[in-house]
Tab-separated table of C-alpha atoms in Angstrom:
chain	number	residue	atom	x	y	z
A	262	UNK	CA	0.207	0.233	-0.032
A	263	UNK	CA	1.664	3.254	-1.117
A	264	UNK	CA	1.359	6.105	1.137
A	265	UNK	CA	-1.156	8.048	-0.441
A	266	UNK	CA	-3.440	4.907	0.089
A	267	UNK	CA	-2.366	4.397	3.656
A	268	UNK	CA	-3.239	8.121	4.298
A	269	UNK	CA	-6.740	7.441	2.303
A	270	UNK	CA	-7.318	4.560	4.216
A	271	UNK	CA	-6.362	6.588	7.554
A	272	UNK	CA	-8.852	9.271	6.649
A	273	UNK	CA	-12.076	6.930	5.919
A	274	UNK	CA	-11.337	5.144	9.264
A	275	UNK	CA	-11.322	8.194	11.190
A	276	UNK	CA	-14.489	9.627	9.216
A	277	UNK	CA	-16.350	6.164	9.741
A	278	UNK	CA	-15.278	6.364	13.398
A	279	UNK	CA	-16.832	9.734	13.343
A	280	UNK	CA	-19.732	9.002	12.479
A	281	UNK	CA	-20.320	5.795	14.531
A	282	UNK	CA	-19.923	7.894	17.625
A	283	UNK	CA	-21.828	10.650	16.868
A	284	UNK	CA	-24.281	10.558	19.771
A	285	UNK	CA	-20.980	10.083	22.323
A	286	UNK	CA	-18.589	12.146	20.674
A	287	UNK	CA	-18.701	15.062	22.615
A	288	UNK	CA	-19.347	13.300	26.214
A	289	UNK	CA	-16.282	14.340	28.433
A	290	UNK	CA	-13.802	11.890	29.575
A	291	UNK	CA	-11.886	13.089	32.847
A	292	UNK	CA	-8.305	12.125	33.712
A	293	UNK	CA	-8.048	11.242	37.128
A	294	UNK	CA	-4.494	11.527	39.053
A	295	UNK	CA	-2.632	13.865	36.940
A	296	UNK	CA	-0.077	15.652	38.882
A	297	UNK	CA	2.160	18.456	37.824
A	298	UNK	CA	5.021	17.282	39.776
A	299	UNK	CA	6.990	20.875	39.534
A	300	UNK	CA	4.267	23.031	40.883
A	301	UNK	CA	2.579	20.110	43.069
A	302	UNK	CA	-1.150	20.262	42.324
A	303	UNK	CA	-3.610	18.451	40.381
A	304	UNK	CA	-4.761	18.957	36.875
A	305	UNK	CA	-8.344	17.985	35.825
A	306	UNK	CA	-7.509	16.994	32.389
A	307	UNK	CA	-10.736	15.886	30.085
A	308	UNK	CA	-11.313	14.843	26.699
A	309	UNK	CA	-14.346	14.248	24.292
A	310	UNK	CA	-14.811	10.382	23.237
A	311	UNK	CA	-14.052	11.340	20.162
A	312	UNK	CA	-10.718	12.834	21.327
A	313	UNK	CA	-10.028	9.381	22.582
A	314	UNK	CA	-10.949	7.504	19.402
A	315	UNK	CA	-8.802	9.774	17.591
A	316	UNK	CA	-5.552	9.328	19.841
A	317	UNK	CA	-6.618	5.498	19.602
A	318	UNK	CA	-6.523	5.475	15.564
A	319	UNK	CA	-3.335	7.672	15.401
A	320	UNK	CA	-1.512	5.211	17.964
A	321	UNK	CA	-2.341	2.167	16.050
A	322	UNK	CA	-1.678	3.921	12.672
A	323	UNK	CA	1.927	4.844	13.878
A	324	UNK	CA	2.546	1.079	14.942
A	325	UNK	CA	1.592	0.103	11.540
A	326	UNK	CA	4.522	2.638	10.094
A	327	UNK	CA	6.972	1.644	12.490
A	328	UNK	CA	6.159	-2.501	12.164
A	329	UNK	CA	9.223	-2.926	10.165
A	330	UNK	CA	11.634	-1.048	12.254
A	331	UNK	CA	14.115	-3.163	14.485
A	332	UNK	CA	16.145	-2.129	17.600
A	333	UNK	CA	15.865	-1.419	21.173
A	334	UNK	CA	14.197	1.725	21.150
A	335	UNK	CA	11.585	0.700	18.061
A	336	UNK	CA	10.462	-2.283	20.491
A	337	UNK	CA	10.239	-0.141	23.463
A	338	UNK	CA	7.781	2.095	21.318
A	339	UNK	CA	5.864	-0.470	19.703
A	340	UNK	CA	5.194	-1.843	23.390
A	341	UNK	CA	4.247	1.399	25.062
A	342	UNK	CA	1.990	2.791	22.189
A	343	UNK	CA	0.402	-0.807	21.648
A	344	UNK	CA	-0.544	-1.052	25.094
A	345	UNK	CA	-1.640	2.229	25.540
A	346	UNK	CA	-4.126	2.261	22.931
A	347	UNK	CA	-5.315	-1.278	23.971
A	348	UNK	CA	-6.111	0.146	27.177
A	349	UNK	CA	-8.003	3.256	26.028
A	350	UNK	CA	-9.764	1.213	23.708
A	351	UNK	CA	-10.855	-1.157	26.744
A	352	UNK	CA	-11.841	1.768	28.564
A	353	UNK	CA	-14.282	3.647	26.245
A	354	UNK	CA	-15.102	0.074	24.793
A	355	UNK	CA	-13.958	1.037	21.354
A	356	UNK	CA	-13.378	-2.107	18.786
A	357	UNK	CA	-10.746	-0.568	16.587
A	358	UNK	CA	-10.237	-3.787	14.474
A	359	UNK	CA	-14.267	-3.905	13.808
A	360	UNK	CA	-13.984	-0.344	12.468
A	361	UNK	CA	-10.981	-1.137	10.521
A	362	UNK	CA	-12.457	-4.322	8.959
A	363	UNK	CA	-15.607	-1.867	8.353
A	364	UNK	CA	-13.475	0.870	6.337
A	365	UNK	CA	-11.586	-2.081	4.596
A	366	UNK	CA	-14.705	-3.271	3.140
A	367	UNK	CA	-16.088	0.135	2.495
A	368	UNK	CA	-13.043	0.680	0.687
A	369	UNK	CA	-12.980	-2.353	-1.402
A	370	UNK	CA	-16.645	-1.647	-2.901
A	371	UNK	CA	-15.122	1.644	-4.267
A	372	UNK	CA	-14.707	1.686	-8.218
A	373	UNK	CA	-12.193	4.152	-9.656
A	374	UNK	CA	-15.030	6.595	-10.108
A	375	UNK	CA	-15.941	6.856	-6.575
A	376	UNK	CA	-12.742	8.285	-5.882
A	377	UNK	CA	-13.239	11.706	-7.402
A	378	UNK	CA	-12.968	14.232	-4.827
A	379	UNK	CA	-10.437	12.083	-2.906
A	380	UNK	CA	-8.061	15.106	-3.111
A	381	UNK	CA	-10.477	17.647	-2.072
A	382	UNK	CA	-11.246	15.333	1.200
A	383	UNK	CA	-7.729	15.242	2.153
A	384	UNK	CA	-7.623	19.281	1.461
A	385	UNK	CA	-11.059	19.785	3.901
A	386	UNK	CA	-9.198	17.674	6.763
A	387	UNK	CA	-6.094	19.689	6.604
A	388	UNK	CA	-7.733	22.803	6.475
A	389	UNK	CA	-9.936	21.540	9.542
A	390	UNK	CA	-6.707	20.763	11.438
A	391	UNK	CA	-6.127	24.529	11.219
């Protein structure tokens, strides 16, 4: 899979994830026991359900990018990112693999005429980030 196809697949996965969690997307999730050691006070950190899903997708996608890398550092990060993605998925009951399969099936049904505007979608995502 070339880089553009990979990025398109990621964009489709994120769009599908966003649609599937629409009802719960803005539900706040609190992160407890987050302490600033320098100033010695607690932070109250909150993220939406959608934010956590995006973090999971980013971690899983990054794991795919470094899959072939070898060395102690890469093994360390593969382990840490995998555990974090799995922990977050379990906590919010999000099945990344199920969503990925759903996305792959959707992409498999596209014909060459269906991809008109693919570049426009990539541009829209970039603009939305800004």
